[in-house]
Amino acid sequence: MNLLIHTAGAPKRLRLRDGARLCGLVLGVMVAAAMLPACTGVQPPAAYGPCPTAAQLAWQRMETNMFCHFGPNTFSGLEWGEGTEPEDLFNPTDLDCVQWCAVAQGAGMKGVIITAKHHDGFCLWPNPVSSHTVRESSWRDGKGDVLRDLSDACRQYGLGFGVYISPWDRHAPDYGTPHYNLTFRQTLEDALSHYGPVFEQWFDGANGEGPEGRRQQYDWTLFNTTVAALQPHAVIFSDVGPGCRWVGNEQGRGGVTCWSRLSTQGFAPGAEAPGAAVLGSGQSDGQCWLPAEADVSLHDGWFYHPQQQTKSLQRLLSIYYSSVGRNALLLLNVPPDRRGRITEADSVRLMEFRRALDTIFACDLAQESRVTASGQLGGGGCRRYAADNVLDTAYHTYWAVADTHLQPTLTLHLREAVAFNRVMLQEYIPLGQRVAHFAVQVTDTNGAWRTVAQGTTIGYKRILLLPDMRADAVRICFDGCLAAPVINRVALYYDAIYRPEEGERQ
Ligand code: OTN
């Protein structure tokens, strides 16, 4: 069948195939038009409280990153170098940052952070304002630059490049004087100007100088503004941010309650930081968006030691659940050895860890469920905020309810009873963190709802460890909210690998 359509030019002949395509297009427009009135005038939920910047959201979605403690301590066996080590002590025989990145990528990590200058003051790059650097060593005849090698390798693997630069410096002759703040600023300027984008700047608050030591009054405003000027997208880590906070321990454990908010007024990194419990839990009324980072080493120490013990797979899975599963980012330290390579034992354990996580989270048992809720923003016709948006993996789709609906419920009606032992929930944190308490319920044999778990915060991600159970319906009761919840993911899993220790807390 041929149709003649008259356009500005000569009439065109329209073939059957084109006609069918045109009908499909018209039908699509009609369906879209039919939906419009349902969402017309429905505003998305307003942001609640402080919210993440784009850089903080991108950082949180990295979920796990690799920390690499590397420097003179690798060769001395110390954890805190004296600052008097000869530069020739640093002499990796086969530095291979491409191998570091291959291991990081294989482990599912999204960024690598290196100790560019640890407390001993030795710089892994030819810092022009220090005489204690790779330039003064005989490694690669003084022409080596670890930041160059690593930043190039990160770019090659599509990984974020991050730098740890310790404010505490046991070598710098001007440490303990106001001039040191200017030296440190120049150090930051050089490290942040020549190696491309930096996704995270890491300020360690450790300081071992006692009364006999030289005390330094740090100019944190100067340091943070210097980083922001040179690397505006870098998330700045310290006990009190401003980009992300320390979680308050080096065991990789976020608080069971873990808010991504903290009030930092009057606090500073190190000795003037909030207490460990507050760093772990955050504050529900915190004035700043300040998500937690859980830094923990694969070994007992931070630097490489020949006889180091490697954490077990079970311990790593426990750490994963108590960091990423509690609204924190996991920064796992993997120390390169004296060759300048990640050891084979560490690489094997990291691949085991990734394989276990991929197995545990391979199948979302909620995927085929029918989802209902006690309410939906815009009413049932407006799909934009529909309850079943929690099933898709698109990050920016979510279920929302009216602002006044502060104790909504969401129910997964499974096609058949399934065995599960993990529940994963995510709040859509671009609109803030709202949930302060929730309960997980399943139907019992009489069809009555029975609470099987309770939680407090959710945030970016919360994974609850449940005993093995079967159910054909699961209900989440958001029964304690500071504002109407906005949920972008609910999932169920069966973890046959990790067995929580007796009485291990959620
Ligand atoms: O001896 N320490 O300095 C120490 C012992 C146990 C736990 C932490 C520390 S130092 C601590 O490191 C944190 C990162 O892991 C932060 O940088 C803190 O500011 C710092 O005090």
XYZ file of N, CA, C and O in Angstrom, residues 6 22 42 67 73 75 87 100 106 123 137 197 211 228 235 246 261 268 275 279 282 284 292 296 320 354 363 489:
112
model
N 2.115 14.851 1.570
C 2.490 16.140 0.960
C 3.309 16.933 1.989
O 2.822 17.216 3.080
N 5.225 4.591 11.151
C 4.514 5.838 11.509
C 3.414 5.518 12.512
O 3.228 6.195 13.511
N 2.567 17.233 39.466
C 3.102 16.506 40.631
C 4.577 16.849 40.766
O 5.397 16.495 39.924
N 43.231 1.118 49.264
C 44.190 1.994 49.940
C 45.551 1.322 49.765
O 45.651 0.091 49.943
N 58.569 2.842 55.069
C 58.149 1.835 56.057
C 58.025 0.445 55.448
O 58.144 -0.561 56.145
N 60.100 -0.907 53.709
C 61.443 -1.509 53.752
C 62.005 -1.588 55.159
O 62.836 -2.439 55.468
N 67.133 8.290 52.288
C 66.252 8.195 51.110
C 66.514 6.894 50.333
O 65.609 6.330 49.730
N 48.901 -3.082 40.346
C 48.030 -2.658 41.453
C 46.611 -2.426 40.915
O 45.626 -2.875 41.501
N 40.032 -6.049 39.360
C 39.549 -7.422 39.507
C 38.779 -7.628 40.801
O 37.901 -8.476 40.891
N 58.417 11.830 50.340
C 57.444 12.066 49.262
C 57.681 11.082 48.120
O 58.813 10.947 47.641
N 66.507 9.697 46.253
C 66.829 8.269 46.413
C 67.560 7.776 45.170
O 67.627 8.486 44.152
N 43.029 14.367 37.424
C 41.954 14.488 38.409
C 42.211 13.604 39.630
O 42.697 12.466 39.495
N 54.467 15.948 74.296
C 54.967 17.218 74.842
C 56.420 17.483 74.409
O 56.775 18.610 74.107
N 40.390 22.476 47.195
C 39.175 22.812 46.424
C 39.509 23.625 45.185
O 38.896 23.458 44.128
N 36.806 14.646 46.828
C 36.163 14.500 48.138
C 37.286 14.513 49.175
O 38.224 13.711 49.082
N 35.886 10.188 58.840
C 36.380 8.907 59.348
C 35.251 8.228 60.111
O 34.469 8.898 60.794
N 25.195 12.516 58.126
C 25.186 13.918 58.531
C 25.978 14.085 59.820
O 25.987 13.187 60.670
N 37.966 19.667 64.747
C 39.044 19.649 63.748
C 39.576 18.221 63.684
O 39.356 17.426 64.623
N 34.164 12.224 69.177
C 34.495 10.892 69.675
C 34.156 9.804 68.668
O 33.374 10.013 67.731
N 31.484 9.597 65.451
C 31.985 9.421 64.074
C 31.347 8.186 63.442
O 31.083 8.139 62.242
N 27.280 9.196 63.164
C 26.811 10.446 62.574
C 25.728 11.023 63.475
O 25.521 10.568 64.602
N 21.586 12.547 63.434
C 20.352 12.699 62.652
C 20.094 14.161 62.325
O 19.517 14.480 61.303
N 30.324 8.451 55.890
C 31.416 7.781 56.601
C 32.262 6.945 55.648
O 31.754 6.299 54.733
N 40.272 0.153 56.565
C 40.717 -1.039 57.286
C 41.755 -1.742 56.422
O 41.694 -1.658 55.194
N 32.522 -6.138 54.961
C 31.685 -5.575 53.877
C 30.289 -5.243 54.404
O 29.757 -4.143 54.181
N 35.847 -10.781 45.891
C 34.973 -10.280 44.833
C 34.060 -11.395 44.320
O 32.875 -11.189 44.095
N 21.662 -12.801 42.394
C 20.230 -12.997 42.120
C 19.374 -12.267 43.142
O 19.329 -12.640 44.312
N 15.645 1.419 46.107
C 15.921 -0.007 45.874
C 15.521 -0.830 47.090
O 15.790 -0.423 48.234
